[in-house]
GROMACS .gro file of C-alpha atoms in nm:
model
  306
    1MET     CA    1   0.022   0.004  -0.033
    2SER     CA    2   0.105   0.351  -0.052
    3THR     CA    3   0.228   0.627   0.199
    4PHE     CA    4   0.079   0.887   0.200
    5ASP     CA    5   0.177   1.235   0.281
    6PRO     CA    6   0.003   1.380   0.577
    7ASP     CA    7   0.078   1.762   0.483
    8ALA     CA    8  -0.103   1.645   0.169
    9LEU     CA    9  -0.323   1.448   0.388
   10GLU     CA   10  -0.304   1.711   0.572
   11CYS     CA   11  -0.415   1.995   0.238
   12LEU     CA   12  -0.686   1.773   0.161
   13ALA     CA   13  -0.877   1.809   0.428
   14ALA     CA   14  -0.926   2.143   0.514
   15ILE     CA   15  -1.018   2.237   0.131
   16VAL     CA   16  -1.331   2.048   0.252
   17GLU     CA   17  -1.307   2.145   0.570
   18GLU     CA   18  -1.280   2.541   0.538
   19GLY     CA   19  -1.515   2.459   0.185
   20GLY     CA   20  -1.216   2.634  -0.107
   21PHE     CA   21  -0.882   2.653  -0.232
   22GLU     CA   22  -0.800   3.036   0.036
   23ARG     CA   23  -0.981   2.913   0.358
   24ALA     CA   24  -0.769   2.567   0.394
   25ALA     CA   25  -0.384   2.819   0.190
   26GLN     CA   26  -0.456   3.031   0.474
   27ARG     CA   27  -0.541   2.735   0.708
   28LEU     CA   28  -0.247   2.568   0.670
   29SER     CA   29  -0.107   2.885   0.592
   30ILE     CA   30   0.029   2.886   0.284
   31THR     CA   31  -0.044   3.003  -0.089
   32GLN     CA   32  -0.406   2.889  -0.257
   33SER     CA   33  -0.062   2.797  -0.468
   34ALA     CA   34   0.075   2.529  -0.249
   35VAL     CA   35  -0.259   2.341  -0.221
   36SER     CA   36  -0.311   2.274  -0.522
   37GLN     CA   37  -0.090   2.127  -0.615
   38ARG     CA   38  -0.091   1.952  -0.288
   39LEU     CA   39  -0.404   1.824  -0.409
   40ARG     CA   40  -0.267   1.792  -0.718
   41ALA     CA   41   0.024   1.560  -0.597
   42LEU     CA   42  -0.238   1.295  -0.406
   43GLU     CA   43  -0.485   1.241  -0.641
   44ALA     CA   44  -0.158   1.180  -0.911
   45GLN     CA   45  -0.055   0.954  -0.661
   46VAL     CA   46  -0.420   0.727  -0.576
   47GLY     CA   47  -0.532   0.817  -0.950
   48ALA     CA   48  -0.853   0.942  -0.854
   49VAL     CA   49  -1.034   1.241  -0.831
   50LEU     CA   50  -1.046   1.390  -0.458
   51VAL     CA   51  -1.252   1.714  -0.404
   52VAL     CA   52  -1.538   1.824  -0.718
   53ARG     CA   53  -1.500   2.174  -0.784
   54SER     CA   54  -1.852   2.232  -0.710
   55ARG     CA   55  -2.074   2.460  -0.487
   56PRO     CA   56  -2.064   2.317  -0.211
   57LEU     CA   57  -1.674   2.186  -0.275
   58LYS     CA   58  -1.766   1.783  -0.214
   59ALA     CA   59  -1.552   1.483  -0.144
   60THR     CA   60  -1.584   1.216  -0.408
   61ALA     CA   61  -1.616   0.910  -0.217
   62ALA     CA   62  -1.192   0.875  -0.297
   63GLY     CA   63  -1.191   1.147  -0.118
   64GLN     CA   64  -1.394   1.089   0.151
   65LEU     CA   65  -1.194   0.767   0.208
   66LEU     CA   66  -0.872   1.007   0.218
   67LEU     CA   67  -1.079   1.236   0.454
   68LYS     CA   68  -1.139   0.950   0.735
   69HIS     CA   69  -0.701   0.857   0.708
   70ALA     CA   70  -0.696   1.196   0.757
   71LYS     CA   71  -0.832   1.240   0.998
   72MET     CA   72  -0.780   0.937   1.205
   73MET     CA   73  -0.391   0.963   1.159
   74ARG     CA   74  -0.514   1.342   1.386
   75LEU     CA   75  -0.633   1.113   1.635
   76LEU     CA   76  -0.349   0.885   1.674
   77ARG     CA   77  -0.168   1.246   1.717
   78ALA     CA   78  -0.370   1.348   2.021
   79ASP     CA   79  -0.316   1.069   2.154
   80LEU     CA   80   0.075   1.108   2.045
   81GLU     CA   81   0.027   1.402   2.276
   82ARG     CA   82  -0.137   1.353   2.484
   83ASP     CA   83   0.068   1.028   2.650
   84LEU     CA   84   0.402   1.225   2.545
   85ARG     CA   85   0.292   1.532   2.782
   86GLU     CA   86   0.256   1.231   3.128
   87LEU     CA   87   0.572   1.176   3.058
   88ALA     CA   88   0.789   1.524   3.006
   89PRO     CA   89   0.500   1.692   3.180
   90ASN     CA   90   0.720   2.052   3.103
   91ALA     CA   91   0.774   2.041   2.759
   92THR     CA   92   0.608   2.282   2.554
   93ARG     CA   93   0.403   2.169   2.226
   94GLY     CA   94   0.199   2.378   2.042
   95GLN     CA   95  -0.168   2.186   1.903
   96ARG     CA   96  -0.226   2.210   1.574
   97ASP     CA   97  -0.590   2.357   1.440
   98GLU     CA   98  -0.574   2.105   1.220
   99ASP     CA   99  -0.524   1.846   1.558
  100ARG     CA  100  -0.909   1.897   1.597
  101ILE     CA  101  -1.094   1.600   1.661
  102ALA     CA  102  -1.461   1.678   1.573
  103ILE     CA  103  -1.731   1.570   1.579
  104ALA     CA  104  -2.143   1.599   1.542
  105VAL     CA  105  -2.401   1.645   1.775
  106ASN     CA  106  -2.741   1.682   1.745
  107ALA     CA  107  -2.809   2.082   1.811
  108ASP     CA  108  -3.086   2.033   2.167
  109SER     CA  109  -2.839   1.799   2.255
  110ILE     CA  110  -2.558   2.084   2.217
  111ALA     CA  111  -2.788   2.357   2.413
  112THR     CA  112  -2.863   2.090   2.737
  113TRP     CA  113  -2.602   1.809   2.856
  114VAL     CA  114  -2.303   1.721   2.582
  115LEU     CA  115  -2.103   2.086   2.624
  116PRO     CA  116  -2.162   1.986   2.960
  117ALA     CA  117  -2.019   1.660   2.953
  118ILE     CA  118  -1.672   1.697   2.737
  119THR     CA  119  -1.583   2.080   2.905
  120PRO     CA  120  -1.294   1.871   3.098
  121LEU     CA  121  -1.150   1.783   2.817
  122ILE     CA  122  -1.131   2.089   2.713
  123ARG     CA  123  -0.977   2.254   2.997
  124ASP     CA  124  -0.767   1.909   2.969
  125GLY     CA  125  -0.630   2.098   2.686
  126VAL     CA  126  -0.855   1.886   2.380
  127ALA     CA  127  -0.959   2.081   2.055
  128ILE     CA  128  -1.267   1.936   1.954
  129GLU     CA  129  -1.482   2.034   1.719
  130ILE     CA  130  -1.915   2.074   1.732
  131ILE     CA  131  -2.044   2.033   1.356
  132HIS     CA  132  -2.432   2.050   1.442
  133ASP     CA  133  -2.719   1.877   1.291
  134ASP     CA  134  -3.046   1.724   1.289
  135GLN     CA  135  -3.080   1.385   1.487
  136ASP     CA  136  -3.177   1.202   1.210
  137PHE     CA  137  -2.891   1.342   1.025
  138THR     CA  138  -2.553   1.321   1.248
  139HIS     CA  139  -2.454   0.942   1.111
  140GLU     CA  140  -2.408   1.087   0.782
  141TRP     CA  141  -2.125   1.260   0.898
  142LEU     CA  142  -1.972   0.963   1.078
  143ARG     CA  143  -2.031   0.779   0.755
  144LYS     CA  144  -1.836   0.967   0.519
  145GLY     CA  145  -1.571   1.005   0.744
  146GLN     CA  146  -1.585   1.403   0.810
  147VAL     CA  147  -1.569   1.359   1.164
  148MET     CA  148  -1.506   1.088   1.454
  149GLY     CA  149  -1.812   1.034   1.660
  150CYS     CA  150  -2.156   1.124   1.617
  151VAL     CA  151  -2.497   1.145   1.891
  152THR     CA  152  -2.775   1.069   1.697
  153SER     CA  153  -3.153   0.908   1.671
  154LEU     CA  154  -2.927   0.565   1.488
  155GLY     CA  155  -2.954   0.241   1.654
  156GLN     CA  156  -2.786   0.043   1.426
  157ALA     CA  157  -2.428   0.056   1.402
  158LEU     CA  158  -2.260   0.169   1.064
  159ARG     CA  159  -1.948  -0.065   0.913
  160GLY     CA  160  -1.641   0.016   1.101
  161CYS     CA  161  -1.722   0.177   1.425
  162ARG     CA  162  -1.883   0.088   1.819
  163LEU     CA  163  -2.231   0.167   1.898
  164GLU     CA  164  -2.344   0.282   2.285
  165PRO     CA  165  -2.693   0.378   2.386
  166LEU     CA  166  -2.727   0.740   2.506
  167GLY     CA  167  -3.078   0.715   2.644
  168ALA     CA  168  -3.350   0.918   2.567
  169MET     CA  169  -3.448   1.263   2.493
  170PRO     CA  170  -3.795   1.398   2.613
  171TYR     CA  171  -3.981   1.630   2.470
  172VAL     CA  172  -4.279   1.957   2.563
  173ALA     CA  173  -4.455   2.118   2.275
  174VAL     CA  174  -4.515   2.464   2.436
  175ALA     CA  175  -4.539   2.839   2.448
  176SER     CA  176  -4.675   3.174   2.616
  177PRO     CA  177  -4.950   3.176   2.815
  178GLY     CA  178  -5.116   3.439   2.579
  179PHE     CA  179  -5.059   3.242   2.318
  180ALA     CA  180  -5.220   2.900   2.426
  181ALA     CA  181  -5.515   3.106   2.540
  182ALA     CA  182  -5.567   3.271   2.233
  183ALA     CA  183  -5.486   3.122   1.954
  184LEU     CA  184  -5.553   2.707   2.176
  185GLN     CA  185  -5.805   2.740   2.400
  186GLY     CA  186  -5.478   2.649   2.642
  187GLN     CA  187  -5.432   2.218   2.497
  188LEU     CA  188  -5.330   2.146   2.161
  189THR     CA  189  -5.587   1.909   1.997
  190PRO     CA  190  -5.658   1.693   1.644
  191TYR     CA  191  -5.870   1.941   1.589
  192ASN     CA  192  -5.660   2.313   1.629
  193PHE     CA  193  -5.251   2.199   1.635
  194HIS     CA  194  -5.337   2.301   1.202
  195ARG     CA  195  -5.392   2.611   1.306
  196VAL     CA  196  -5.125   2.737   1.441
  197PRO     CA  197  -4.743   2.766   1.332
  198PHE     CA  198  -4.433   2.531   1.532
  199LEU     CA  199  -4.126   2.644   1.531
  200ALA     CA  200  -3.902   2.422   1.311
  201PHE     CA  201  -3.548   2.394   1.318
  202ASN     CA  202  -3.494   2.411   0.947
  203ARG     CA  203  -3.655   2.207   0.661
  204LYS     CA  204  -3.498   1.852   0.757
  205ASP     CA  205  -3.651   1.901   1.095
  206ASP     CA  206  -3.981   1.608   1.087
  207LEU     CA  207  -3.921   1.638   1.530
  208GLN     CA  208  -4.224   1.819   1.554
  209ARG     CA  209  -4.461   1.606   1.249
  210ASP     CA  210  -4.333   1.299   1.485
  211PHE     CA  211  -4.504   1.451   1.797
  212VAL     CA  212  -4.827   1.592   1.663
  213CYS     CA  213  -4.891   1.204   1.451
  214GLN     CA  214  -4.765   1.032   1.816
  215ALA     CA  215  -4.994   1.233   2.004
  216PHE     CA  216  -5.277   1.244   1.822
  217GLU     CA  217  -5.266   0.837   1.670
  218LEU     CA  218  -5.262   0.986   1.326
  219ALA     CA  219  -5.044   0.902   0.967
  220ARG     CA  220  -4.943   1.288   0.854
  221ALA     CA  221  -5.045   1.561   0.948
  222SER     CA  222  -4.965   1.896   0.809
  223LEU     CA  223  -4.834   2.192   0.978
  224LYS     CA  224  -4.782   2.597   0.962
  225GLN     CA  225  -4.410   2.548   1.066
  226VAL     CA  226  -4.106   2.879   1.109
  227TYR     CA  227  -3.793   2.795   1.079
  228VAL     CA  228  -3.585   2.893   1.362
  229PRO     CA  229  -3.186   2.701   1.366
  230SER     CA  230  -3.153   2.765   1.723
  231SER     CA  231  -3.305   2.523   2.094
  232GLU     CA  232  -3.310   2.778   2.268
  233GLY     CA  233  -3.350   3.002   1.963
  234GLN     CA  234  -3.687   2.859   1.949
  235VAL     CA  235  -3.800   2.914   2.385
  236ARG     CA  236  -3.721   3.225   2.275
  237ALA     CA  237  -3.954   3.250   2.001
  238ALA     CA  238  -4.176   3.116   2.204
  239LEU     CA  239  -4.240   3.275   2.445
  240ALA     CA  240  -4.247   3.561   2.227
  241ASP     CA  241  -4.522   3.445   2.067
  242TRP     CA  242  -4.388   3.282   1.765
  243GLY     CA  243  -4.592   2.981   1.793
  244ILE     CA  244  -4.527   2.674   1.932
  245ALA     CA  245  -4.207   2.459   2.002
  246VAL     CA  246  -4.162   2.146   2.009
  247VAL     CA  247  -3.828   2.145   2.290
  248PRO     CA  248  -3.649   1.892   2.524
  249ARG     CA  249  -3.816   1.931   2.905
  250LEU     CA  250  -3.456   1.982   3.032
  251LEU     CA  251  -3.436   2.311   2.847
  252VAL     CA  252  -3.732   2.461   2.966
  253ASP     CA  253  -3.812   2.314   3.320
  254PRO     CA  254  -3.756   2.583   3.508
  255LEU     CA  255  -3.963   2.852   3.284
  256LEU     CA  256  -4.267   2.543   3.299
  257ASP     CA  257  -4.172   2.594   3.668
  258ARG     CA  258  -4.237   2.968   3.647
  259GLY     CA  259  -4.550   2.989   3.432
  260GLN     CA  260  -4.362   3.180   3.174
  261LEU     CA  261  -4.437   2.901   2.955
  262VAL     CA  262  -4.760   2.648   2.932
  263ASN     CA  263  -4.733   2.244   2.848
  264LEU     CA  264  -4.991   2.206   2.550
  265ALA     CA  265  -5.038   1.874   2.557
  266PRO     CA  266  -4.905   1.722   2.968
  267SER     CA  267  -5.109   1.354   2.969
  268HIS     CA  268  -4.852   1.348   2.650
  269ASP     CA  269  -4.526   1.125   2.622
  270TYR     CA  270  -4.275   1.201   2.387
  271ARG     CA  271  -3.888   1.055   2.445
  272VAL     CA  272  -3.629   1.047   2.099
  273PRO     CA  273  -3.357   0.744   2.190
  274LEU     CA  274  -2.979   0.876   2.090
  275TYR     CA  275  -2.609   0.687   2.054
  276TRP     CA  276  -2.353   0.694   2.008
  277HIS     CA  277  -2.151   0.567   1.733
  278CYS     CA  278  -1.740   0.670   1.678
  279TRP     CA  279  -1.447   0.484   1.504
  280ASN     CA  280  -1.325   0.130   1.645
  281LEU     CA  281  -1.050   0.189   1.740
  282THR     CA  282  -0.777   0.143   2.015
  283SER     CA  283  -0.727   0.483   2.163
  284ASP     CA  284  -0.771   0.736   2.523
  285LEU     CA  285  -0.866   1.029   2.369
  286LEU     CA  286  -1.133   0.846   2.196
  287ASP     CA  287  -1.242   0.629   2.492
  288GLY     CA  288  -1.224   0.886   2.699
  289LEU     CA  289  -1.452   1.154   2.458
  290SER     CA  290  -1.690   0.783   2.497
  291LEU     CA  291  -1.683   0.767   2.833
  292ALA     CA  292  -1.694   1.142   2.923
  293LEU     CA  293  -2.111   1.175   2.654
  294ARG     CA  294  -2.219   0.824   2.816
  295GLN     CA  295  -2.120   0.959   3.206
  296ALA     CA  296  -2.291   1.277   3.125
  297ALA     CA  297  -2.605   1.153   2.920
  298GLN     CA  298  -2.697   0.833   3.191
  299ALA     CA  299  -2.684   1.166   3.451
  300THR     CA  300  -2.933   1.353   3.190
  301LEU     CA  301  -3.177   1.121   3.008
  302ASP     CA  302  -3.411   0.925   3.019
  303PRO     CA  303  -3.310   0.556   3.015
  304LEU     CA  304  -3.376   0.361   2.675
  305SER     CA  305  -3.642   0.152   2.715
  306LEU     CA  306  -3.624  -0.177   2.590
   0.00000   0.00000   0.00000
């Protein structure tokens, strides 16, 4: 098997992660011409095109394989740096920007339990990049090799990865008391949900529709939607009478207790199961990250139903 130039691999990763040659050159502190030369040399070695020059720029199937390899090399370097710090704690070693450990996490987990879970790792000097997406799509980032792990609702192990159950995130449908009284007579029903707007993360977000269908035993439902790409932003929008937000109970419990929001379907129990997928590699850093997420999830989320 060919040995690939680490600088060329990092160049490919920078192009894909930064979305272009100019930003990749800035990140690597080299010229744009040097970026192009390194990519061409790598493509010549592989014998295949690695990047599609489109908008947005994309890695080809071969490029995705090499991108995953580059990220595995990062993980090995990070483990080595950690071991060396233990052996020589007074030695100074600068962490490179490209040595970040990338994971994909859904926005609701970022807003509730994930950040406290990884804070000790950050304080220990681990550089982590969090990429957010809907919990039904975060596994695609892992499948393509763009991240080393993901929090997802997918309960089936991906090829070459290990799977750990985390728990179930409970959700509630909330609105301001004034909005609930004026638009819904205080409660969401099968006869009024279609009249009011629901706050969604983006056009991929089916959580609100799934909530309504499960609550009222419907095969399908058509909703009016307003898009707010932030969990905390949806809560603020609900407080401002924009509509109904289906959000993690963890995020709004204090507001419900103070009467600033009301639970529009108090008898409905809606939970989304969450799982941690990561590369099946021997790595102290990856093991530490997995342990931190697993412990935080067990302390915060509801148990998964068997």
